[in-house]
Short mmCIF file of C-alpha atoms in Angstrom, two decimals:
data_model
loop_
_atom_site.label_atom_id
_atom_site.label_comp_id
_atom_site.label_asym_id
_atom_site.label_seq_id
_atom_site.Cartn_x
_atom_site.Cartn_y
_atom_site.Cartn_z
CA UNK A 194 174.74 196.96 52.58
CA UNK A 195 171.13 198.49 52.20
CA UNK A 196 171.29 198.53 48.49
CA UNK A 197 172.60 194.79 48.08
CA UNK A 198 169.47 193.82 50.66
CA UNK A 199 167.22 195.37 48.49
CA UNK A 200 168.75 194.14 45.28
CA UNK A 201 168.43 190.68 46.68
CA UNK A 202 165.00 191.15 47.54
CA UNK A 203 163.75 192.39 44.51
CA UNK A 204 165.81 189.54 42.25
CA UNK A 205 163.87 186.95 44.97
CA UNK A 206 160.78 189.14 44.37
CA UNK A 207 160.57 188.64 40.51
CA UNK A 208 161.32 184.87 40.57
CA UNK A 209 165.00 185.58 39.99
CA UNK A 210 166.13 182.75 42.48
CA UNK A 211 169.31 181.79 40.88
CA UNK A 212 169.88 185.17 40.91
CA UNK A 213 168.70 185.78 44.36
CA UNK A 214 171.25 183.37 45.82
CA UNK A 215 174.29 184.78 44.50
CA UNK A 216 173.53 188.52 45.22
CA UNK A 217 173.05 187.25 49.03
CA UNK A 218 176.65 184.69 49.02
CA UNK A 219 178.27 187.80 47.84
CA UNK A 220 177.00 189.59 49.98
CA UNK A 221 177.73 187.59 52.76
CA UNK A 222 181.58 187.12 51.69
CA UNK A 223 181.63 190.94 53.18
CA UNK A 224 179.24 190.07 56.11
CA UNK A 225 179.07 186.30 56.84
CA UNK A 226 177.54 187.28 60.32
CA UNK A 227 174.79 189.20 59.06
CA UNK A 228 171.27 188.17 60.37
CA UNK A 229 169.02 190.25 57.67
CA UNK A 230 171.82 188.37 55.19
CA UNK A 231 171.57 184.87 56.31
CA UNK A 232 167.79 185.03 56.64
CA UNK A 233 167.42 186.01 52.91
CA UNK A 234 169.89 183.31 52.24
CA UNK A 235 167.59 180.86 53.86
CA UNK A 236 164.47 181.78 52.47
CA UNK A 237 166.16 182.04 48.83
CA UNK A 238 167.31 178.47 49.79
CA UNK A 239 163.87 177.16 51.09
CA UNK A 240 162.16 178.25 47.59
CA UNK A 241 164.62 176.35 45.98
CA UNK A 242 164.27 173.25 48.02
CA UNK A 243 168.00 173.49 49.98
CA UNK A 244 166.89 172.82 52.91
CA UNK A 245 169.85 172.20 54.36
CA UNK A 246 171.22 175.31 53.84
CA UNK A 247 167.74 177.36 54.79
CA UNK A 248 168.08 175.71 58.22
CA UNK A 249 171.56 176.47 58.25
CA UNK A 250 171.70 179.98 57.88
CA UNK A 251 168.64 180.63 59.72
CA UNK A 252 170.45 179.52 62.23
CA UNK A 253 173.03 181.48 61.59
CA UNK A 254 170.64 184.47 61.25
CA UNK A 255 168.73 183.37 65.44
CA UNK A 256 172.44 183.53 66.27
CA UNK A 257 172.29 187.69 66.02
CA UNK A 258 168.40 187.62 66.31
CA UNK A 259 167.04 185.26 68.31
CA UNK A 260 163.59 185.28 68.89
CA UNK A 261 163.23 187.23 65.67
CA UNK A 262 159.61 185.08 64.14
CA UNK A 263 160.46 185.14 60.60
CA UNK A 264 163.56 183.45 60.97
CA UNK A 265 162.11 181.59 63.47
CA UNK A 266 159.30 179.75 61.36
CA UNK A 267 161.39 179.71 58.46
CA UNK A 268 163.79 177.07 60.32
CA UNK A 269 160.88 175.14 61.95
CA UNK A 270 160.06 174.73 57.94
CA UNK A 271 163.71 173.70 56.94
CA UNK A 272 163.78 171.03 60.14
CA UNK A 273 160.80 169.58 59.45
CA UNK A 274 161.44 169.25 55.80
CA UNK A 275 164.60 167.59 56.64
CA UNK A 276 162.83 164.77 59.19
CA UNK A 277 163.95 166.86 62.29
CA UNK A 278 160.80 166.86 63.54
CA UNK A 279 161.67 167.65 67.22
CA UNK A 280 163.92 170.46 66.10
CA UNK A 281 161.25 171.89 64.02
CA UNK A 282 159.09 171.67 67.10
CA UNK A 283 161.61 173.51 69.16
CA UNK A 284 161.10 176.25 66.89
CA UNK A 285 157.95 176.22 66.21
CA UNK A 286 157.02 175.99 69.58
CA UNK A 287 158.89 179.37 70.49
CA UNK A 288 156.39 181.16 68.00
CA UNK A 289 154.17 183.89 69.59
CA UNK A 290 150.62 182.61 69.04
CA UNK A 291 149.76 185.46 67.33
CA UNK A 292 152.56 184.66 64.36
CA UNK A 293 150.77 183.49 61.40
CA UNK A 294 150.22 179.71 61.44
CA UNK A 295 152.08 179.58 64.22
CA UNK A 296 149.88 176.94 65.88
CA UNK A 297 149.20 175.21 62.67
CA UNK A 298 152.91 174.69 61.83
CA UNK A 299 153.41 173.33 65.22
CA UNK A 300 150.79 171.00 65.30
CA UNK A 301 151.35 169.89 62.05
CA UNK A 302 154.84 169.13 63.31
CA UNK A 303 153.57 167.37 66.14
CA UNK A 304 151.10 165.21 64.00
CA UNK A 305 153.84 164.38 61.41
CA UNK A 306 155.93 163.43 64.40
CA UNK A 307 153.23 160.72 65.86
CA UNK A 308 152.34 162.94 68.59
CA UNK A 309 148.80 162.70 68.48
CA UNK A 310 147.60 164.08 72.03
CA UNK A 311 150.22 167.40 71.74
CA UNK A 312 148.34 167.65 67.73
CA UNK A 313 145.23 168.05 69.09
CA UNK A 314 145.98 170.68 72.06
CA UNK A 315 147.80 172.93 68.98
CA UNK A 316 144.73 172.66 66.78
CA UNK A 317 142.60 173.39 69.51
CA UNK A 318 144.36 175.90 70.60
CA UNK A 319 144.51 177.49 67.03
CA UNK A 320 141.01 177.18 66.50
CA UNK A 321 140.26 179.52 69.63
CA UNK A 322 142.60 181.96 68.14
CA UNK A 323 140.89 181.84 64.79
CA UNK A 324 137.42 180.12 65.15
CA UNK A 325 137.30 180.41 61.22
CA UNK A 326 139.62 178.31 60.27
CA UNK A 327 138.10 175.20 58.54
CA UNK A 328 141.72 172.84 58.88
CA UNK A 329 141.87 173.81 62.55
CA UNK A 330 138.30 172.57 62.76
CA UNK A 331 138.79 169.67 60.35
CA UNK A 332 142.32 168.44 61.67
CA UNK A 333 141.08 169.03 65.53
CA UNK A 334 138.06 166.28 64.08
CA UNK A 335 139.91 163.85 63.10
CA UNK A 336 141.74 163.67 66.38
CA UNK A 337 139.42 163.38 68.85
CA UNK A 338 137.40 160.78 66.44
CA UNK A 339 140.37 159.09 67.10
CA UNK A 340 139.90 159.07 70.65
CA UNK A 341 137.26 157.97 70.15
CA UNK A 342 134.88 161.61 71.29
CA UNK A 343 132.98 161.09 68.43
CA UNK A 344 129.97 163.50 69.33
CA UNK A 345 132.84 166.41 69.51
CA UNK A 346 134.74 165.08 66.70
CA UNK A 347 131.47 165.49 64.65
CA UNK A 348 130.44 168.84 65.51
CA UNK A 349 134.17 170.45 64.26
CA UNK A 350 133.72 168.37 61.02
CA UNK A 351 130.50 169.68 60.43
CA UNK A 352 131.59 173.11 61.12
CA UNK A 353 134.73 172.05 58.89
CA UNK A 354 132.71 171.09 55.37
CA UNK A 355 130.56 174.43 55.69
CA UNK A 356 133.08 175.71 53.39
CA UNK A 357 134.99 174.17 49.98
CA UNK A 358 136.06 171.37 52.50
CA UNK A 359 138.42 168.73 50.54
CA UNK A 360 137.95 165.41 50.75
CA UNK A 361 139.60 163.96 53.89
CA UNK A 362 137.24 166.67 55.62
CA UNK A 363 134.43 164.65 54.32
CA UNK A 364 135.51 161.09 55.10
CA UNK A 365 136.60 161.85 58.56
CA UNK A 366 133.36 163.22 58.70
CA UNK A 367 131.35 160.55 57.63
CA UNK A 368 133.70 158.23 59.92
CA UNK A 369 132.30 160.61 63.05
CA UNK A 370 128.75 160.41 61.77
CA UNK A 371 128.78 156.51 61.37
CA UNK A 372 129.76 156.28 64.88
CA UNK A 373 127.47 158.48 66.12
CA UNK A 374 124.73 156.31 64.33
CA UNK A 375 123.75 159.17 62.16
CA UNK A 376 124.06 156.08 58.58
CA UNK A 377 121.87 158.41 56.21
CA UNK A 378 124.13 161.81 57.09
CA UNK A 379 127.76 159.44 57.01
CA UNK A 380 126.40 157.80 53.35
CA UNK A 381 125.85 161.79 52.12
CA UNK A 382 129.19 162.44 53.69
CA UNK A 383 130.91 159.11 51.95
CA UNK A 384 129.35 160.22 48.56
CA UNK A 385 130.30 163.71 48.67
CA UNK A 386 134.00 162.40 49.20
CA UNK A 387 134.14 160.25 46.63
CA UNK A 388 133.21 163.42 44.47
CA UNK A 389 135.96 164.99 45.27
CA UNK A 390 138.10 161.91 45.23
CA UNK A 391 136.56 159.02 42.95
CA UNK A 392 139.33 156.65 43.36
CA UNK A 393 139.45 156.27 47.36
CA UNK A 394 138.71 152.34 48.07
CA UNK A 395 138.38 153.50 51.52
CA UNK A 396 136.29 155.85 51.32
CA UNK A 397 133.62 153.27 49.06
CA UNK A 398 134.60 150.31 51.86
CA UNK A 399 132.85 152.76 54.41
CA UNK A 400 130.14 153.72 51.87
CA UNK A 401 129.39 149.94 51.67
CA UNK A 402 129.38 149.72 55.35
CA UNK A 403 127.53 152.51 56.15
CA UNK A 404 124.78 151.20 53.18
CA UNK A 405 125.00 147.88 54.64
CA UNK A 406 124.19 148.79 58.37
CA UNK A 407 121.10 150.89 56.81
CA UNK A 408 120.17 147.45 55.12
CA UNK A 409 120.84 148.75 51.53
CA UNK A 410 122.63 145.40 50.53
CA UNK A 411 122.54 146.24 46.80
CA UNK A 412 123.65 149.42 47.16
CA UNK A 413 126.88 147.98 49.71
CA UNK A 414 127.84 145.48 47.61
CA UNK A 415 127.95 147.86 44.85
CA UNK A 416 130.43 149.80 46.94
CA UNK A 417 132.31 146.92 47.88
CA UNK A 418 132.95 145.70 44.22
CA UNK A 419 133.93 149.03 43.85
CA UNK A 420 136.41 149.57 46.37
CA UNK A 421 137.69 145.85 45.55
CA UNK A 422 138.40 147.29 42.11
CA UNK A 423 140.43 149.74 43.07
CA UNK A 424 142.58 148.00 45.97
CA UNK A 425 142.74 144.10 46.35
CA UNK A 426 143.84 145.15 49.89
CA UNK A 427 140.14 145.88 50.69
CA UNK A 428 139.56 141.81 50.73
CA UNK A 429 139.94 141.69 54.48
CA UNK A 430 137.84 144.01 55.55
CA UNK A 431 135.00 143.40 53.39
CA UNK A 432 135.37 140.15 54.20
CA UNK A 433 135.12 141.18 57.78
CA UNK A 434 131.87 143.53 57.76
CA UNK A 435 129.70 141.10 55.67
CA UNK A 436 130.09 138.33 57.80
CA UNK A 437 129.77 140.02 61.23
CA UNK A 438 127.10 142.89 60.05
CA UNK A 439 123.80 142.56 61.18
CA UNK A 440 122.68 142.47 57.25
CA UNK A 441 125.56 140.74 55.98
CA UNK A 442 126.19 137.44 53.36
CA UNK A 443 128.74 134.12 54.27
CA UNK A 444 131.70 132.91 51.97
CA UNK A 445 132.89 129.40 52.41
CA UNK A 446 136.56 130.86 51.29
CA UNK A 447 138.19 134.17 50.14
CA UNK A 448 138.47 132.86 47.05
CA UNK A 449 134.47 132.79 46.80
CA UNK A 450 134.39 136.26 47.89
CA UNK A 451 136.90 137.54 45.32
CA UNK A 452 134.71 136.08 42.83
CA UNK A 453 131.67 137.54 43.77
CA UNK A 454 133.22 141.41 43.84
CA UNK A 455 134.56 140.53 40.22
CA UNK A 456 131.48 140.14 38.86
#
């Protein structure tokens, strides 16, 4: 049974997934109880987007080896990809902290799964394990912005962009910045997102409002045409900042405000 292990890992190894499978089902004909067997299965399955089979047969595979963390994380994948999000927790969740993106996986999970307040304990939680990790920093950000601790928020998004940071890294970032009445650092933080990511209407609707609370009413409205241009849906809250902002310009109508971003 050595040899067809290592015949199926070296077909999985070269990219021979097709191949990969059916070296493993034959091999499990003669040993449909085997855990190295049904592990291999579900990872040949996973790169080949069956996840109903991956999860399957890795849990065929705990069965024999329970706690074993490669099979382990492998299933948390397969649930999750499937929409069992508390499954995949389960799994996840029994993870030594220590396992590779352990944390990161779960919180993820718990994130995907609306559970905002659990999210943020994993991420921090990952970020003391590995104070270098830029999406532990970034995703841990955007959480507690949304609980509104924008001052901590901040300082892990700033830590967060040191790096290559994408652009969500950057808007949440400028999001904790406007808050925290820093305008000039969120409109740096706004622009350097919408390098990364021209076409974000968002992320130009809070460049206009960060412009517009700095009293740059060119430059806003600029942004706001902008952002109209690429999503209609921005009407309503451009409609709302100009006409409660301290520098800000009245419309009799929405229809005299759509005409004015056309222009």
């Amino acid at each position: 049974m050595e040899l067809q292990v290592r015949e199926v890992v070296a077909a999985f190894n070269s990219g021979k997934h097709a191949d990969a499978l059916r070296l493993c089902r034959n091999a499990l004909d003669d040993n449909p109880n085997d855990a190295v067997l049904n592990h291999l299965l579900a990872a040949g399955s996973f790169a080949v987007q069956d996840f109903v089979t991956a999860l399957d047969c890795a849990e065929e595979s705990l069965k024999v080896r329970s706690g074993n963390p490669a099979t382990l994380f492998l299933a948390g994948r397969a649930a999750r990809a499937l929409g069992r999000l508390d499954l995949a927790e389960s799994y996840f969740a029994q993870l030594p902290a220590a396992f590779p993106d352990a944390l990161a996986e779960l919180a993820r999970t718990f994130e995907q799964n609306s559970k905002r307040q659990q999210a943020a304990k994993a991420w921090q939680r990952a970020f003391e394990i590995d104070p270098s990790s830029r999406e532990a920093a970034a995703r841990l950000g955007r959480l507690l912005w949304e609980a509104g601790d924008f001052e901590n928020a901040r300082e892990r998004l700033e830590f967060a962009v040191k790096a290559d940071a994408p652009h969500s890294a950057w808007f949440d970032l400028g999001l904790a910045r406007q808050d925290c009445d820093d305008l000039d650092g969120a409109v740096d933080a706004f622009k350097t997102a919408l390098a990364r990511k021209p076409d974000d209407p968002q992320a130009k609707f809070n460049l206009g409002s960060a412009l517009q609370q700095l009293g740059d009413m060119e430059g806003a409205i600029g942004a706001y045409r902008d952002a109209y241009a690429l999503s209609p849906a921005t009407l309503g809250m451009i409609a709302n900042v100009l006409s409660s902002g301290r520098n800000g310009l009245l419309f009799l109508d929405k229809a005299g405000l759509r005409s004015f971003l056309s222009r």
